[in-house]
Structures are given as C-alpha cells and as structure tokens.
mmCIF file of C-alpha atoms in Angstrom:
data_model
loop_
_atom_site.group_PDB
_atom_site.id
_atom_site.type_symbol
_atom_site.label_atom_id
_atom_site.label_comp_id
_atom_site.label_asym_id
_atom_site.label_seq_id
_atom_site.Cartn_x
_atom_site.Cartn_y
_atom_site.Cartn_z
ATOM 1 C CA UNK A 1 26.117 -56.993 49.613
ATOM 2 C CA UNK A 2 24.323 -58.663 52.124
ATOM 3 C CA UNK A 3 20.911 -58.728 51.341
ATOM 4 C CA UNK A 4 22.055 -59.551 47.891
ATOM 5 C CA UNK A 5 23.649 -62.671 49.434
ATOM 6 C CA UNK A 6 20.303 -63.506 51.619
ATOM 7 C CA UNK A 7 18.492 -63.216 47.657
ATOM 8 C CA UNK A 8 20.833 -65.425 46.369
ATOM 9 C CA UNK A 9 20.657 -68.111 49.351
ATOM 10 C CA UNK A 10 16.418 -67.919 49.513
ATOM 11 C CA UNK A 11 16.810 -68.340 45.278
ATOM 12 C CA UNK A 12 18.977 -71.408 45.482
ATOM 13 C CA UNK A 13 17.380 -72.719 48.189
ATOM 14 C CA UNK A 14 13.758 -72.344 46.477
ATOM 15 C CA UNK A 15 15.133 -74.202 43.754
ATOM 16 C CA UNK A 16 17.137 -76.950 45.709
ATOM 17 C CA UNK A 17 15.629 -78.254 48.850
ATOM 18 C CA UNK A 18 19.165 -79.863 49.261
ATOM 19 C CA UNK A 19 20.267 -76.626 50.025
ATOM 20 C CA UNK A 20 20.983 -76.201 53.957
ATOM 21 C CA UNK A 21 21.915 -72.567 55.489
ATOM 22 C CA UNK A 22 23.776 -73.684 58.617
ATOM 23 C CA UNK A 23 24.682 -70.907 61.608
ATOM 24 C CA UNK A 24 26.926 -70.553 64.107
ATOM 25 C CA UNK A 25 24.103 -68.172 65.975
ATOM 26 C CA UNK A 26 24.551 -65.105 63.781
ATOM 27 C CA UNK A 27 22.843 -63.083 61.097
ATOM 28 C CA UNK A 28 18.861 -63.517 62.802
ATOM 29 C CA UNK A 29 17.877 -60.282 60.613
ATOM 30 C CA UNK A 30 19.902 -61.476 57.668
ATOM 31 C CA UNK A 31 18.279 -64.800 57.280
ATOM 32 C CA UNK A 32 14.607 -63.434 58.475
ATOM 33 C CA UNK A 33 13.585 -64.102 54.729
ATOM 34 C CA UNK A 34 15.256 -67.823 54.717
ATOM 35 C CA UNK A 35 13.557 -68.538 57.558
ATOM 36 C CA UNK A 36 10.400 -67.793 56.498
ATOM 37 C CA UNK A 37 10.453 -69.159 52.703
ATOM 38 C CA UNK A 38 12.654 -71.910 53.705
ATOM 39 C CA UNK A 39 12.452 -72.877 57.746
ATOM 40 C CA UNK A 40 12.974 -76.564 56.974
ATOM 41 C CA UNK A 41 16.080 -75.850 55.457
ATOM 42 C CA UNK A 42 17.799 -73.636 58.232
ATOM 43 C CA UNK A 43 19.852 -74.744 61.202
ATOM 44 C CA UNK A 44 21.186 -73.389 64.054
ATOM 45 C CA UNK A 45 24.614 -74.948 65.271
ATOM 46 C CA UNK A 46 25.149 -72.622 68.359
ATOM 47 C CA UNK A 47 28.390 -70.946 68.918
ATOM 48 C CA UNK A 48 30.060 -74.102 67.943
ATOM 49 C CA UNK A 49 31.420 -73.691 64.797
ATOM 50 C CA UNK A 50 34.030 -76.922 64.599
ATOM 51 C CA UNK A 51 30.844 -78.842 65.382
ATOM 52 C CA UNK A 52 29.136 -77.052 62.800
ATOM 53 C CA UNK A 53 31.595 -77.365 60.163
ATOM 54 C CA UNK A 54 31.393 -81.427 60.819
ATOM 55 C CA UNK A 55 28.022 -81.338 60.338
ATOM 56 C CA UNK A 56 28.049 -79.644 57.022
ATOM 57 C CA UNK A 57 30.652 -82.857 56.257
ATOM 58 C CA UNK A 58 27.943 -85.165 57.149
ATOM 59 C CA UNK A 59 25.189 -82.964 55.506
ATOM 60 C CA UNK A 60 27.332 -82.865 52.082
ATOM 61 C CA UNK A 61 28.129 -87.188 52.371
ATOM 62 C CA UNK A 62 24.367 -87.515 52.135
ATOM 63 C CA UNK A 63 23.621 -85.683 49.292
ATOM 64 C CA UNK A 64 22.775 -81.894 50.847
ATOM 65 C CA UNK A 65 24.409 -78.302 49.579
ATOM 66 C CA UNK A 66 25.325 -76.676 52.976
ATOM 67 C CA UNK A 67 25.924 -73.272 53.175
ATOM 68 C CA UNK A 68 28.384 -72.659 56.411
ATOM 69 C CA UNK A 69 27.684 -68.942 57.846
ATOM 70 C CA UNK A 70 29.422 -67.158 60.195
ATOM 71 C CA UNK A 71 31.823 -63.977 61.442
ATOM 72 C CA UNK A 72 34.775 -64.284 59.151
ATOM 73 C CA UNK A 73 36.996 -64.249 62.058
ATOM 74 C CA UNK A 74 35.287 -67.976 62.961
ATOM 75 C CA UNK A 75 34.872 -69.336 59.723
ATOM 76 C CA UNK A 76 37.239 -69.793 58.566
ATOM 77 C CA UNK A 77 39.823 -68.782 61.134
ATOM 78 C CA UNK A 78 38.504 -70.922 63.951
ATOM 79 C CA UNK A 79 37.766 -73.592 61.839
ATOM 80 C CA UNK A 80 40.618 -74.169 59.463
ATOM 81 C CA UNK A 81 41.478 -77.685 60.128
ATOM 82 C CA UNK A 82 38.111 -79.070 60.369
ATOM 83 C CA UNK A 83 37.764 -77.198 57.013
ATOM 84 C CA UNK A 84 41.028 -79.062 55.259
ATOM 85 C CA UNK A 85 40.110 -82.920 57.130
ATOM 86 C CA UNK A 86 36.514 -82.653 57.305
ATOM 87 C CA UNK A 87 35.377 -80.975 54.263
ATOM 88 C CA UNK A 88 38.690 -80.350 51.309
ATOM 89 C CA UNK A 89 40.092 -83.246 51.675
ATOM 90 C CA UNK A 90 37.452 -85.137 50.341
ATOM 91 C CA UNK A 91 36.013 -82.350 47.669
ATOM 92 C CA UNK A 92 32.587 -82.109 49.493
ATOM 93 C CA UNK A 93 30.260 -79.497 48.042
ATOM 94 C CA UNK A 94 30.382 -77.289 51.099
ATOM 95 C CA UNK A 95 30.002 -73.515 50.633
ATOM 96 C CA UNK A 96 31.867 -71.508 53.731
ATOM 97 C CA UNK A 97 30.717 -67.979 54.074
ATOM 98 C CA UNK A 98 32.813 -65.702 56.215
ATOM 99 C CA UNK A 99 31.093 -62.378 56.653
ATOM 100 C CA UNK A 100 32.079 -58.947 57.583
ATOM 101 C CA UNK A 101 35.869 -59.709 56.436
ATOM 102 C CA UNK A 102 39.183 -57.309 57.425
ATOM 103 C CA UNK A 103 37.988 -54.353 59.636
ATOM 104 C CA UNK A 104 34.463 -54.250 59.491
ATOM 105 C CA UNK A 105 34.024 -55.245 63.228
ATOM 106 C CA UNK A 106 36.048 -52.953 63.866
ATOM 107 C CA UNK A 107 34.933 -52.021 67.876
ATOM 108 C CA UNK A 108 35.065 -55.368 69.214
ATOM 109 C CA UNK A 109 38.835 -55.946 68.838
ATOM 110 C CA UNK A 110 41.404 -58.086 67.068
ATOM 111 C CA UNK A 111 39.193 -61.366 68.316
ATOM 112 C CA UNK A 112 36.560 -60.036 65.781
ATOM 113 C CA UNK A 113 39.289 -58.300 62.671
ATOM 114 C CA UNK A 114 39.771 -60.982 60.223
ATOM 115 C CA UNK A 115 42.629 -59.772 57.439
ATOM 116 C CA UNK A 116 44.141 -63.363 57.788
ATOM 117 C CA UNK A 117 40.843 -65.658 56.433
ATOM 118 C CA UNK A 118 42.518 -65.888 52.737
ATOM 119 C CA UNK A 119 46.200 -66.723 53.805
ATOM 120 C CA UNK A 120 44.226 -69.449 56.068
ATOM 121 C CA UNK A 121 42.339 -70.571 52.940
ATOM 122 C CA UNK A 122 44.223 -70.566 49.865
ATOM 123 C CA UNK A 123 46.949 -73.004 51.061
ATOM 124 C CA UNK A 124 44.289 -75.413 51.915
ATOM 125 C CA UNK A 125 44.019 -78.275 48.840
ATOM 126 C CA UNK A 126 40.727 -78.725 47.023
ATOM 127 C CA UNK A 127 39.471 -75.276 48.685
ATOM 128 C CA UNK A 128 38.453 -72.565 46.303
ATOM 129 C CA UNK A 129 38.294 -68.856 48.033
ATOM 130 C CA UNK A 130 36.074 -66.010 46.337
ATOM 131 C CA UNK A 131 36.584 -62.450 47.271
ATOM 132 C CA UNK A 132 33.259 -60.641 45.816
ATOM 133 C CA UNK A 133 33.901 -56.662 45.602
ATOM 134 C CA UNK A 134 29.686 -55.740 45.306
ATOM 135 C CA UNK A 135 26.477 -57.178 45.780
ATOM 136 C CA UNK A 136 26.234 -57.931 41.786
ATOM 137 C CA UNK A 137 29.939 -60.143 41.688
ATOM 138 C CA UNK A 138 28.418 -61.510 45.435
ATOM 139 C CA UNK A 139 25.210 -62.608 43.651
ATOM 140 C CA UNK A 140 27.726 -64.175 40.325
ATOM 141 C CA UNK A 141 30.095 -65.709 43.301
ATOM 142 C CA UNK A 142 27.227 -67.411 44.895
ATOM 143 C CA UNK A 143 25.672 -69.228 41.639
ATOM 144 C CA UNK A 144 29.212 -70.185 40.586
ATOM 145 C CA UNK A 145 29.639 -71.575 44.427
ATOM 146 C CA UNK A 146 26.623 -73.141 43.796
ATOM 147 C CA UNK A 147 27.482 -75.056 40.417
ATOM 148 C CA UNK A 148 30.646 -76.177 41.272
ATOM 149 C CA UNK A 149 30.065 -78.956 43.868
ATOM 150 C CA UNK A 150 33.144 -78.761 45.615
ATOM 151 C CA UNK A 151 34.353 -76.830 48.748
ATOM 152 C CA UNK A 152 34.374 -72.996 48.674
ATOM 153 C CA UNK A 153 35.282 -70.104 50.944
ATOM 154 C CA UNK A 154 33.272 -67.071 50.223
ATOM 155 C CA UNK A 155 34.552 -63.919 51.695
ATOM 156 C CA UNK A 156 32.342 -61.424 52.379
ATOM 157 C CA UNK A 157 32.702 -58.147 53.102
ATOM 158 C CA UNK A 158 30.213 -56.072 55.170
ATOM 159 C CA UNK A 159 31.267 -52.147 54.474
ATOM 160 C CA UNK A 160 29.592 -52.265 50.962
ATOM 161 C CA UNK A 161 32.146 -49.104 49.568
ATOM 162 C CA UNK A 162 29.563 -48.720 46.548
ATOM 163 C CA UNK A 163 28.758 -50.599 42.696
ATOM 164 C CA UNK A 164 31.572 -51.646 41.399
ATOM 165 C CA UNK A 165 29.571 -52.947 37.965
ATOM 166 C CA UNK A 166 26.028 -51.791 36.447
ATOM 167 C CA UNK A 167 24.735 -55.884 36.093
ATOM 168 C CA UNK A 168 25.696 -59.069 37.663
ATOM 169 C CA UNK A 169 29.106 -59.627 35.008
ATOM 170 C CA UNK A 170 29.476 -63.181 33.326
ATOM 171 C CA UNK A 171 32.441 -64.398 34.688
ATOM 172 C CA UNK A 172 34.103 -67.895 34.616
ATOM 173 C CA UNK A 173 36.662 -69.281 37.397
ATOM 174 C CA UNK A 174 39.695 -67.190 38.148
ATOM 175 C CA UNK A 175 38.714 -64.662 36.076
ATOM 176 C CA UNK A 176 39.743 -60.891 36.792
ATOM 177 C CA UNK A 177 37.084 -59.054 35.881
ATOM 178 C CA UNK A 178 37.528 -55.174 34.531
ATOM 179 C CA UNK A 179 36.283 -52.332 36.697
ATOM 180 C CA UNK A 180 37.619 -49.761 35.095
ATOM 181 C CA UNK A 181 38.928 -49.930 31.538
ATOM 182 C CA UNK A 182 42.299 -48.096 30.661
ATOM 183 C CA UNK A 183 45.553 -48.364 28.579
ATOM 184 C CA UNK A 184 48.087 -50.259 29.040
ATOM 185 C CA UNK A 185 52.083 -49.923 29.294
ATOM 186 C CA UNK A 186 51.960 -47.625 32.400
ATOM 187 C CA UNK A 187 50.092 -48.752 35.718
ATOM 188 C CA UNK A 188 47.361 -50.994 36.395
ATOM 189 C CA UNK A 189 45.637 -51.670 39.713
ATOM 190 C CA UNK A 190 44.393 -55.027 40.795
ATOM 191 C CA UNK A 191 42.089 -55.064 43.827
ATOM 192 C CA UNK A 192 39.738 -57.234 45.933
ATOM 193 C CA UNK A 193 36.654 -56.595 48.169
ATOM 194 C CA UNK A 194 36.258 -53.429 50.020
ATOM 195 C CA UNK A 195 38.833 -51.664 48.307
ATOM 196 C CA UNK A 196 38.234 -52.582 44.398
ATOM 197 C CA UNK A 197 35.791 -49.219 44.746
ATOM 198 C CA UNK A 198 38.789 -47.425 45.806
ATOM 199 C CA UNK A 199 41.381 -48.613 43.146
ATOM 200 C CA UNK A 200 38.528 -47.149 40.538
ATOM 201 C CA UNK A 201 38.342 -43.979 42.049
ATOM 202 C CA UNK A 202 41.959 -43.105 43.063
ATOM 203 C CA UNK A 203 42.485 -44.420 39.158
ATOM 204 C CA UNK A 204 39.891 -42.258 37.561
ATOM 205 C CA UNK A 205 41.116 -39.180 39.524
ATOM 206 C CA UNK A 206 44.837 -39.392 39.397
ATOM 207 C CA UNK A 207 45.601 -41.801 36.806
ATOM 208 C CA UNK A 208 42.615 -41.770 34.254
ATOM 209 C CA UNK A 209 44.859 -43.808 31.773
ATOM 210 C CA UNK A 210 44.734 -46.820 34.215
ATOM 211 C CA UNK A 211 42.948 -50.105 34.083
ATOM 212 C CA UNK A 212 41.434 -51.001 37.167
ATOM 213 C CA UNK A 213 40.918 -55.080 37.363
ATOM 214 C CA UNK A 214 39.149 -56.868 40.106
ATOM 215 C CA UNK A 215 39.633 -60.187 41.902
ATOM 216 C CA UNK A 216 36.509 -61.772 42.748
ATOM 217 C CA UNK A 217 38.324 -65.284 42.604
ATOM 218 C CA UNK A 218 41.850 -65.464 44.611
ATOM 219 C CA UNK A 219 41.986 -69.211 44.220
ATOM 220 C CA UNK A 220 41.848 -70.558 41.307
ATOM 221 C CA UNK A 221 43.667 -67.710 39.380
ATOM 222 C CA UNK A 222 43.601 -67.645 36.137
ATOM 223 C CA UNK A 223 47.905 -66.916 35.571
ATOM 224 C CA UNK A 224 47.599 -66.456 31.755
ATOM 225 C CA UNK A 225 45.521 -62.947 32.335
ATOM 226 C CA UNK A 226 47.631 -61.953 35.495
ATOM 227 C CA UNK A 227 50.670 -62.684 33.334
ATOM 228 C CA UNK A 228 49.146 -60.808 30.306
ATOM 229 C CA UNK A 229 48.714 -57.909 32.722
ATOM 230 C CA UNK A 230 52.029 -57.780 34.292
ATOM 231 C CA UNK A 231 53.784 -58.214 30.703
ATOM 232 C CA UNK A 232 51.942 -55.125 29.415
ATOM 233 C CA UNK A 233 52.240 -52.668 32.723
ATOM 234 C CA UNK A 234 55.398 -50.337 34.079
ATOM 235 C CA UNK A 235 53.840 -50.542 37.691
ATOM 236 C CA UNK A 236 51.162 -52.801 39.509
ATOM 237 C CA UNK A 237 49.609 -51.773 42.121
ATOM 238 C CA UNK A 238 47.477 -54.481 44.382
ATOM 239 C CA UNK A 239 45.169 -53.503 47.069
ATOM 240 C CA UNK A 240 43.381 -55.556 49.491
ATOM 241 C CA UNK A 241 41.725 -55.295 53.216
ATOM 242 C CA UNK A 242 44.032 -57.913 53.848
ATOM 243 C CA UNK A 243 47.524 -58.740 55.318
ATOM 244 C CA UNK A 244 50.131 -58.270 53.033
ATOM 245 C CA UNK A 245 51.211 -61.937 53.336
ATOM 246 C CA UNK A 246 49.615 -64.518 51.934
ATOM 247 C CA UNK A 247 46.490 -63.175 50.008
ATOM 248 C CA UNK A 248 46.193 -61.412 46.751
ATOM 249 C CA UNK A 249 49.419 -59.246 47.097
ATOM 250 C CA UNK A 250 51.072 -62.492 47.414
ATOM 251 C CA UNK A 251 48.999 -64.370 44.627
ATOM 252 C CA UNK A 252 49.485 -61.958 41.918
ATOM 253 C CA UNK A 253 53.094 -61.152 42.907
ATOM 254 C CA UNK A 254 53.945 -65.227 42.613
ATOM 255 C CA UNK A 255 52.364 -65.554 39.388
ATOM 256 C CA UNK A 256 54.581 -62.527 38.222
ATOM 257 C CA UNK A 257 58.037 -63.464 39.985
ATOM 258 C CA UNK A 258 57.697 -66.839 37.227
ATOM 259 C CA UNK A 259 55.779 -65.708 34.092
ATOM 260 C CA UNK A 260 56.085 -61.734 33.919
ATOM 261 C CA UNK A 261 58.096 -59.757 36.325
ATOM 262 C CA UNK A 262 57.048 -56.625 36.944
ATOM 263 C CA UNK A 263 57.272 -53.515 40.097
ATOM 264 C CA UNK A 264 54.618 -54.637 42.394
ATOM 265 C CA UNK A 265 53.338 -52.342 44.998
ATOM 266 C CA UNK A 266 51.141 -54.606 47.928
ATOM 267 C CA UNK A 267 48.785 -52.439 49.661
ATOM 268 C CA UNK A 268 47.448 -54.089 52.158
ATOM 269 C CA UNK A 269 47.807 -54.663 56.089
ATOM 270 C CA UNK A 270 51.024 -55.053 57.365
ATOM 271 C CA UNK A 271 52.596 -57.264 59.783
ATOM 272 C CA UNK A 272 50.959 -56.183 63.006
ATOM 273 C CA UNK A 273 47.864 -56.080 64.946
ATOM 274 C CA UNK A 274 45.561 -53.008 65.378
ATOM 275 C CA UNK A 275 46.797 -50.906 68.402
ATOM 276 C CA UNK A 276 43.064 -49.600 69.228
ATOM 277 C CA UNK A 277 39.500 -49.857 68.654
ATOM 278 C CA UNK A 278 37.702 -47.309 66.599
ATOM 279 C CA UNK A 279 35.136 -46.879 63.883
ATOM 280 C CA UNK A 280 35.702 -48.833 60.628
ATOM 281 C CA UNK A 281 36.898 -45.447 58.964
ATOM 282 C CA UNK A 282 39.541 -45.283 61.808
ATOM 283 C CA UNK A 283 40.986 -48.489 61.275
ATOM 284 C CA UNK A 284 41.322 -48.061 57.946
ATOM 285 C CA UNK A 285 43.373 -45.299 58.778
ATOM 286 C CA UNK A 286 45.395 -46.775 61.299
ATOM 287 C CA UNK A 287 46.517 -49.144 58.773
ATOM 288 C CA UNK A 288 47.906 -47.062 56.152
ATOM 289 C CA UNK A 289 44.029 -48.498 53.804
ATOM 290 C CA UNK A 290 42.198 -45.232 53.805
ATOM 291 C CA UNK A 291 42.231 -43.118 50.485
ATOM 292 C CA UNK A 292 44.614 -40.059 51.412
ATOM 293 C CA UNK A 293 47.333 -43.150 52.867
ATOM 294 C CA UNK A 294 47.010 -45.560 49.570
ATOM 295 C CA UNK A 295 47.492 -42.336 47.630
ATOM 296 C CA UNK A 296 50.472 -41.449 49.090
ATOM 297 C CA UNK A 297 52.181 -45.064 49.032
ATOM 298 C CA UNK A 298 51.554 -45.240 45.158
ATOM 299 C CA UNK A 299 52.713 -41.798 44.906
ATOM 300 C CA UNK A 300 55.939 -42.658 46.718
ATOM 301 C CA UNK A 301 56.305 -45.907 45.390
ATOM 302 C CA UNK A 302 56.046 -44.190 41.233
ATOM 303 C CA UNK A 303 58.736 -42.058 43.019
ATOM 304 C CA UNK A 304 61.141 -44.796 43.802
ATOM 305 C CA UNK A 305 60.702 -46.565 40.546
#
C-alpha cells in the first residue's frame, strides 16, 4: 500500500507542480522516488507537525496542493485543532496522510498506536476521512483526494493483509464498495482497512452466503446504501482496527439506529489501552482483532441473537 501511495504522489505531482509533499521527518525510503523526480516539490518540516500543518494552510491560500505526511499517531492526533482552524474551517485543498494506522507500530508503545485518528477526524466540519483497505482503493483514494479540492484525511494502513480487488475499482464519494459478493437476508460484514481482508476470508470460509462490503470512505457516507444494507440483512457485522467509539462501528450503527435498524455487532478495539508491547500479530491478539478472536465474537454474538 505504500509504494502504491509513493506512485500515486510522484504521478500527481508530475502532472501538477502545485503539488507539495510536506514531512514531519519521516518516510526518507518512501519518498526516495519523490525526491528524485520531484525535489523542488518536497519539504521537510522537522518534527514539528502543528508548524507543518500551518504551513500547508499557507501553501493551500496561495494556490499549492499539499500533501501533509506523517505517523498517524501525529497527524492527525497531534494536530487536530490546527487541522479544524487552520485548514477545515476554511475548505482548503489540503490532503492529510496518516500512515501506519491502529497497531502497526506496534513495539514503540501507545505514543505510536493510533486506533483513535477517525473519531478525531470525522467530527471535524468540512474534513473528509478515507480509510483505503489495499494498494488499488489507496491509489482510487488518492486521485479522488486529489480532485476534490477540499481538506482530506487519508488513513493509511501499513500491515498490507493482502488484495482486496483485482483493479483499481471506480468508485464515487461514500461509496461502499463490494469485496465479496453474497446474498442477502442473513449477515453481511462491513469492514475498513487492515481488516476488510479478514471480513472476506472469515466470510468465504464460514459464511460463504455473505456479502462482504468495504469502507474506503468513512466520511462522507453514502446512508442510502448503508440503509439498503441494513434493511436487507438479519445480522451486521462491522470490523475495524479501530476503537469501537467513534469510527465506522459508530458510523454505520447511526445511520441504522434512524433509517434501518438492524443487530449490529462492532468489532473493533475496545475502551482501553494496550497493556504491552509486542509484534503487530500480538496486538492484534491482545485486542480481541486477530482471526480465531473475531470468529468467536460473531459466533457468540449469532448465538445471542
């Protein structure tokens, strides 16, 4: 996912010379090809990411398409209210990228985790927030960042769990997009990032009748298809490498409480820190978001209802 982002970023910026990649001194190997087919258009903040953020205001008032990179735990986390002042309130074409979202950092510690970035973002006004689940709906989430002209946080995973499509999928905003066609009237998983991959597998081994939809857009939403959805299932189930409150649980669950209620089941982190360090794999585990633990919550959760 992301070298496919560093393709994207050299082809936009080949094409624009408005575009800026601005860093808060990260990603030197990821952006060895921008510097070298675009060093004009590269910039170094330091580890000052409010400052940087500010700059990518001032960048965007005169007429340039900045491109805000950093540790997902920083941008946005660090920088949510220069975010909303500097950059949403006034719609400026800025294009936050938070990399290596939820657990991926997993050995440096809760300063480093980020499963809070999209409850952060998605309150914010004016503030779109894309969730790509491969490098193919990274590379579609990037164009569409692109085209819009208005402010954007991009979250980006770092695990890369395997293809969730064959082709870069046309997609429009707030569109779920299907990653695993089924039936309806029974279950049907929704699922962002990291863990769309293992929504389609669980499905396709224990519940081959399932439609597995994923959620490259959390904000905007399109309600009509969530609502269509909902109407038509027994059982949703909605996984994210995310906490529980405030991201796509809570999205799709909102949308269904008014148009289309339904069971929901939230998989996702719960309300709590991570008691240890560990590999990636290990955190998952800790929090209940590894295969064998997801399987048994839906199990006991079909159970119960």
């Amino acid at each position: 996912m992301r070298a496919a982002f560093s393709e994207a970023l050299v082809r936009l910026a080949k094409a624009d010379l408005n575009v800026l990649l601005l860093t808060g001194d990260h990603g030197y190997a990821l952006f060895d090809d921008f510097r070298k087919e675009c060093p004009a258009q590269y910039l170094n903040a330091g580890i000052a990411e409010q400052n940087m953020v500010g700059m990518a205001a001032g960048l965007a008032r005169a007429g340039f398409r900045p491109f805000v990179y950093g540790l997902s735990a920083f941008i946005p986390v660090r920088v949510v209210e220069q975010i909303k002042l500097d950059v949403a309130h006034d719609k400026l074409p800025v294009v936050l990228v938070g990399d290596g979202a939820g657990f991926v950092y997993s050995h440096l510690g809760t300063s480093h985790q980020s499963t809070e970035d999209i409850a952060c973002t998605r309150a914010i006004p004016n503030l779109s927030v894309y969730s790509p689940a491969d490098r193919f709906e990274l590379t579609a989430c990037m164009d569409m960042a692109y085209q819009s002209r208005a402010p954007v946080y991009l979250r980006m995973g770092k695990s890369d769990r395997g293809d969730v499509h064959a082709a870069v999928p046309r997609v429009r905003a707030g569109s779920l997009l299907e990653a695993k066609p089924g039936k309806t009237g029974d279950i049907a998983f929704i699922a962002t990032g990291s863990l769309v991959r293992t929504a389609i597998d669980i499905a396709a081994e224990s519940y081959s009748d399932a439609a597995v939809w994923s959620a490259p857009f959390i904000k905007p939403m399109d309600s009509e298809q969530v609502t269509a959805i909902c109407a038509q299932s027994r059982i949703v189930v909605v996984l994210e490498e995310h906490s529980v409150l405030g991201g796509l649980g809570s999205v799709i669950t909102e949308i269904a409480s008014e148009f289309a209620p339904v069971r929901i089941l939230r998989v996702g982190v719960r309300d709590r820190f991570s008691h240890y360090c560990g590999t990636y794999e290990y955190l998952l585990k800790e929090h209940g978001l590894d295969r064998p633990a997801i399987e048994q919550q839906i199990r006991g959760f079909l159970t119960a209802n």
